[in-house]
């Protein structure tokens, strides 16, 4: 008869010490600003510069690039009515719900396309659906950030006037 092995429960596992929030904050500050001896890691600095360049809070002073939305939904499409199909007065929760609805619709379309044998037609349909998905994500990012939303709200009347002046 073999002796029974004692099985240890996860409660008996050694607990790793946790870092304190202050220590984590200090170490992140050192990583961001370089070490205390003045040397800086070029990779980390390049990554931080890249993140700062694409940060929605930093880009609010730049002009909004709505080319992705124009490509997917037509020239001068409205983020509220055409892309997310929400009211102009929609709050963050309503925007998120609209995002989930549009995303669900597009995933359903993509699933139907993937169920068909691949052809030039299905590849073109898939490409259009993916463009719309990118546009929906961009719309949520713009309308989800208060400063970007304010920027969009300022240029929105001009975009709508341009839409009305286009021939059908």
Short mmCIF file of C-alpha atoms in Angstrom, two decimals:
data_model
loop_
_atom_site.label_atom_id
_atom_site.label_comp_id
_atom_site.label_asym_id
_atom_site.label_seq_id
_atom_site.Cartn_x
_atom_site.Cartn_y
_atom_site.Cartn_z
CA UNK A 1 0.00 0.00 0.00
CA UNK A 2 1.35 3.36 -1.03
CA UNK A 3 1.36 6.18 1.49
CA UNK A 4 -1.12 8.97 0.89
CA UNK A 5 0.35 12.19 -0.33
CA UNK A 6 -0.77 15.23 1.41
CA UNK A 7 -2.34 17.72 -0.98
CA UNK A 8 -1.85 21.33 -0.10
CA UNK A 9 -4.67 23.72 -0.65
CA UNK A 10 -4.10 27.11 -2.25
CA UNK A 11 -4.56 28.66 1.19
CA UNK A 12 -1.27 27.12 2.27
CA UNK A 13 0.64 28.64 -0.63
CA UNK A 14 3.16 31.31 0.32
CA UNK A 15 1.90 34.80 -0.22
CA UNK A 16 4.08 37.10 -2.26
CA UNK A 17 4.56 40.51 -0.68
CA UNK A 18 2.59 43.25 -2.38
CA UNK A 19 4.11 46.49 -3.47
CA UNK A 20 2.75 49.55 -1.87
CA UNK A 21 0.96 52.00 -4.06
CA UNK A 22 3.44 54.72 -3.17
CA UNK A 23 6.38 52.50 -4.17
CA UNK A 24 4.69 51.66 -7.48
CA UNK A 25 4.02 55.33 -8.14
CA UNK A 26 7.61 56.28 -7.37
CA UNK A 27 9.00 53.54 -9.60
CA UNK A 28 6.67 54.57 -12.45
CA UNK A 29 7.82 58.17 -12.06
CA UNK A 30 11.44 57.02 -12.26
CA UNK A 31 10.68 55.00 -15.38
CA UNK A 32 8.90 57.96 -16.97
CA UNK A 33 11.48 60.62 -16.13
CA UNK A 34 14.57 58.42 -16.29
CA UNK A 35 16.65 57.22 -13.40
CA UNK A 36 17.96 59.49 -10.71
CA UNK A 37 21.50 59.45 -12.15
CA UNK A 38 20.34 61.26 -15.31
CA UNK A 39 20.55 58.36 -17.75
CA UNK A 40 17.44 57.73 -19.79
CA UNK A 41 16.38 54.59 -21.58
CA UNK A 42 15.80 55.61 -25.23
CA UNK A 43 13.26 52.84 -25.81
CA UNK A 44 11.16 53.90 -22.86
CA UNK A 45 11.38 57.55 -23.84
CA UNK A 46 10.34 56.74 -27.43
CA UNK A 47 7.43 54.67 -26.17
CA UNK A 48 6.32 57.44 -23.82
CA UNK A 49 6.51 59.97 -26.67
CA UNK A 50 4.48 57.67 -28.90
CA UNK A 51 1.82 57.19 -26.21
CA UNK A 52 1.64 60.94 -25.64
CA UNK A 53 1.21 61.49 -29.37
CA UNK A 54 -1.86 59.20 -29.59
CA UNK A 55 -3.38 60.10 -26.27
CA UNK A 56 -6.88 61.50 -26.80
CA UNK A 57 -6.32 64.13 -24.12
CA UNK A 58 -3.23 65.48 -25.87
CA UNK A 59 -4.81 65.48 -29.33
CA UNK A 60 -7.73 67.73 -28.40
CA UNK A 61 -5.77 70.76 -29.56
CA UNK A 62 -5.16 69.12 -32.93
CA UNK A 63 -7.72 69.07 -35.68
CA UNK A 64 -9.95 65.99 -35.57
CA UNK A 65 -9.16 63.46 -38.30
CA UNK A 66 -12.52 62.09 -39.40
CA UNK A 67 -11.27 60.46 -42.61
CA UNK A 68 -11.94 56.95 -41.27
CA UNK A 69 -15.56 57.87 -40.59
CA UNK A 70 -15.93 59.52 -44.00
CA UNK A 71 -14.50 56.42 -45.71
CA UNK A 72 -16.84 54.05 -43.89
CA UNK A 73 -20.11 56.01 -43.73
CA UNK A 74 -19.78 58.54 -46.55
CA UNK A 75 -18.50 62.08 -46.77
CA UNK A 76 -19.33 64.33 -43.84
CA UNK A 77 -21.20 61.66 -41.86
CA UNK A 78 -22.43 62.62 -38.41
CA UNK A 79 -20.99 60.72 -35.46
CA UNK A 80 -24.24 60.94 -33.55
CA UNK A 81 -26.88 60.14 -36.15
CA UNK A 82 -25.04 58.20 -38.87
CA UNK A 83 -22.39 56.24 -36.99
CA UNK A 84 -23.74 55.55 -33.48
CA UNK A 85 -27.40 56.41 -34.09
CA UNK A 86 -27.82 58.29 -30.82
CA UNK A 87 -29.27 61.67 -29.92
CA UNK A 88 -26.96 64.66 -29.76
CA UNK A 89 -27.69 64.95 -26.05
CA UNK A 90 -26.65 61.32 -25.38
CA UNK A 91 -24.68 60.76 -22.20
CA UNK A 92 -21.70 58.40 -21.82
CA UNK A 93 -23.87 55.41 -20.91
CA UNK A 94 -26.08 55.85 -23.98
CA UNK A 95 -22.99 56.17 -26.18
CA UNK A 96 -21.57 52.95 -24.73
CA UNK A 97 -24.86 51.11 -25.28
CA UNK A 98 -25.03 52.36 -28.86
CA UNK A 99 -21.42 51.23 -29.36
CA UNK A 100 -22.29 47.73 -28.15
CA UNK A 101 -25.34 47.64 -30.45
CA UNK A 102 -23.35 48.74 -33.54
CA UNK A 103 -20.53 46.35 -32.65
CA UNK A 104 -22.98 43.48 -32.29
CA UNK A 105 -24.55 44.30 -35.68
CA UNK A 106 -21.16 44.41 -37.36
CA UNK A 107 -20.00 41.17 -35.74
CA UNK A 108 -23.18 39.49 -37.00
CA UNK A 109 -22.45 40.76 -40.51
CA UNK A 110 -18.85 39.54 -40.26
CA UNK A 111 -20.01 36.10 -39.06
CA UNK A 112 -22.40 35.82 -42.02
CA UNK A 113 -19.63 36.81 -44.40
CA UNK A 114 -17.21 34.30 -42.86
CA UNK A 115 -19.80 31.52 -43.23
CA UNK A 116 -19.72 31.97 -47.02
CA UNK A 117 -16.92 30.62 -49.21
CA UNK A 118 -14.27 33.30 -49.81
CA UNK A 119 -14.61 35.32 -52.99
CA UNK A 120 -13.91 38.84 -54.20
CA UNK A 121 -17.42 39.88 -53.19
CA UNK A 122 -17.16 38.53 -49.63
CA UNK A 123 -13.69 40.04 -49.22
CA UNK A 124 -15.03 43.45 -50.27
CA UNK A 125 -18.00 43.08 -47.89
CA UNK A 126 -15.66 42.08 -45.07
CA UNK A 127 -13.41 45.07 -45.80
CA UNK A 128 -16.39 47.46 -45.66
CA UNK A 129 -17.62 45.92 -42.39
CA UNK A 130 -14.15 46.24 -40.85
CA UNK A 131 -13.96 49.88 -41.95
CA UNK A 132 -17.31 50.52 -40.28
CA UNK A 133 -16.05 48.83 -37.11
CA UNK A 134 -13.00 51.12 -37.08
CA UNK A 135 -15.26 54.14 -37.59
CA UNK A 136 -17.57 53.10 -34.74
CA UNK A 137 -14.59 52.69 -32.40
CA UNK A 138 -13.24 56.10 -33.41
CA UNK A 139 -16.67 57.69 -32.88
CA UNK A 140 -16.85 56.27 -29.36
CA UNK A 141 -13.35 57.54 -28.59
CA UNK A 142 -14.23 61.02 -29.81
CA UNK A 143 -17.62 61.24 -28.13
CA UNK A 144 -16.32 59.55 -24.96
CA UNK A 145 -13.66 62.19 -24.34
CA UNK A 146 -15.16 65.51 -23.21
CA UNK A 147 -12.56 67.72 -24.91
CA UNK A 148 -12.71 65.79 -28.21
CA UNK A 149 -16.50 65.80 -28.08
CA UNK A 150 -16.48 69.57 -27.60
CA UNK A 151 -14.13 69.89 -30.59
CA UNK A 152 -16.41 67.72 -32.70
CA UNK A 153 -19.50 69.63 -31.56
CA UNK A 154 -17.83 72.85 -32.75
CA UNK A 155 -17.17 71.51 -36.27
CA UNK A 156 -20.39 69.46 -36.55
CA UNK A 157 -22.58 72.25 -38.02
CA UNK A 158 -20.04 72.83 -40.79
CA UNK A 159 -19.95 69.09 -41.60
CA UNK A 160 -23.75 68.95 -41.77
CA UNK A 161 -23.89 72.02 -44.03
CA UNK A 162 -21.37 70.38 -46.35
CA UNK A 163 -23.53 67.25 -46.44
CA UNK A 164 -26.61 69.26 -47.42
CA UNK A 165 -24.72 71.08 -50.18
CA UNK A 166 -23.49 67.81 -51.78
CA UNK A 167 -25.48 66.62 -54.81
CA UNK A 168 -27.45 63.37 -54.25
#
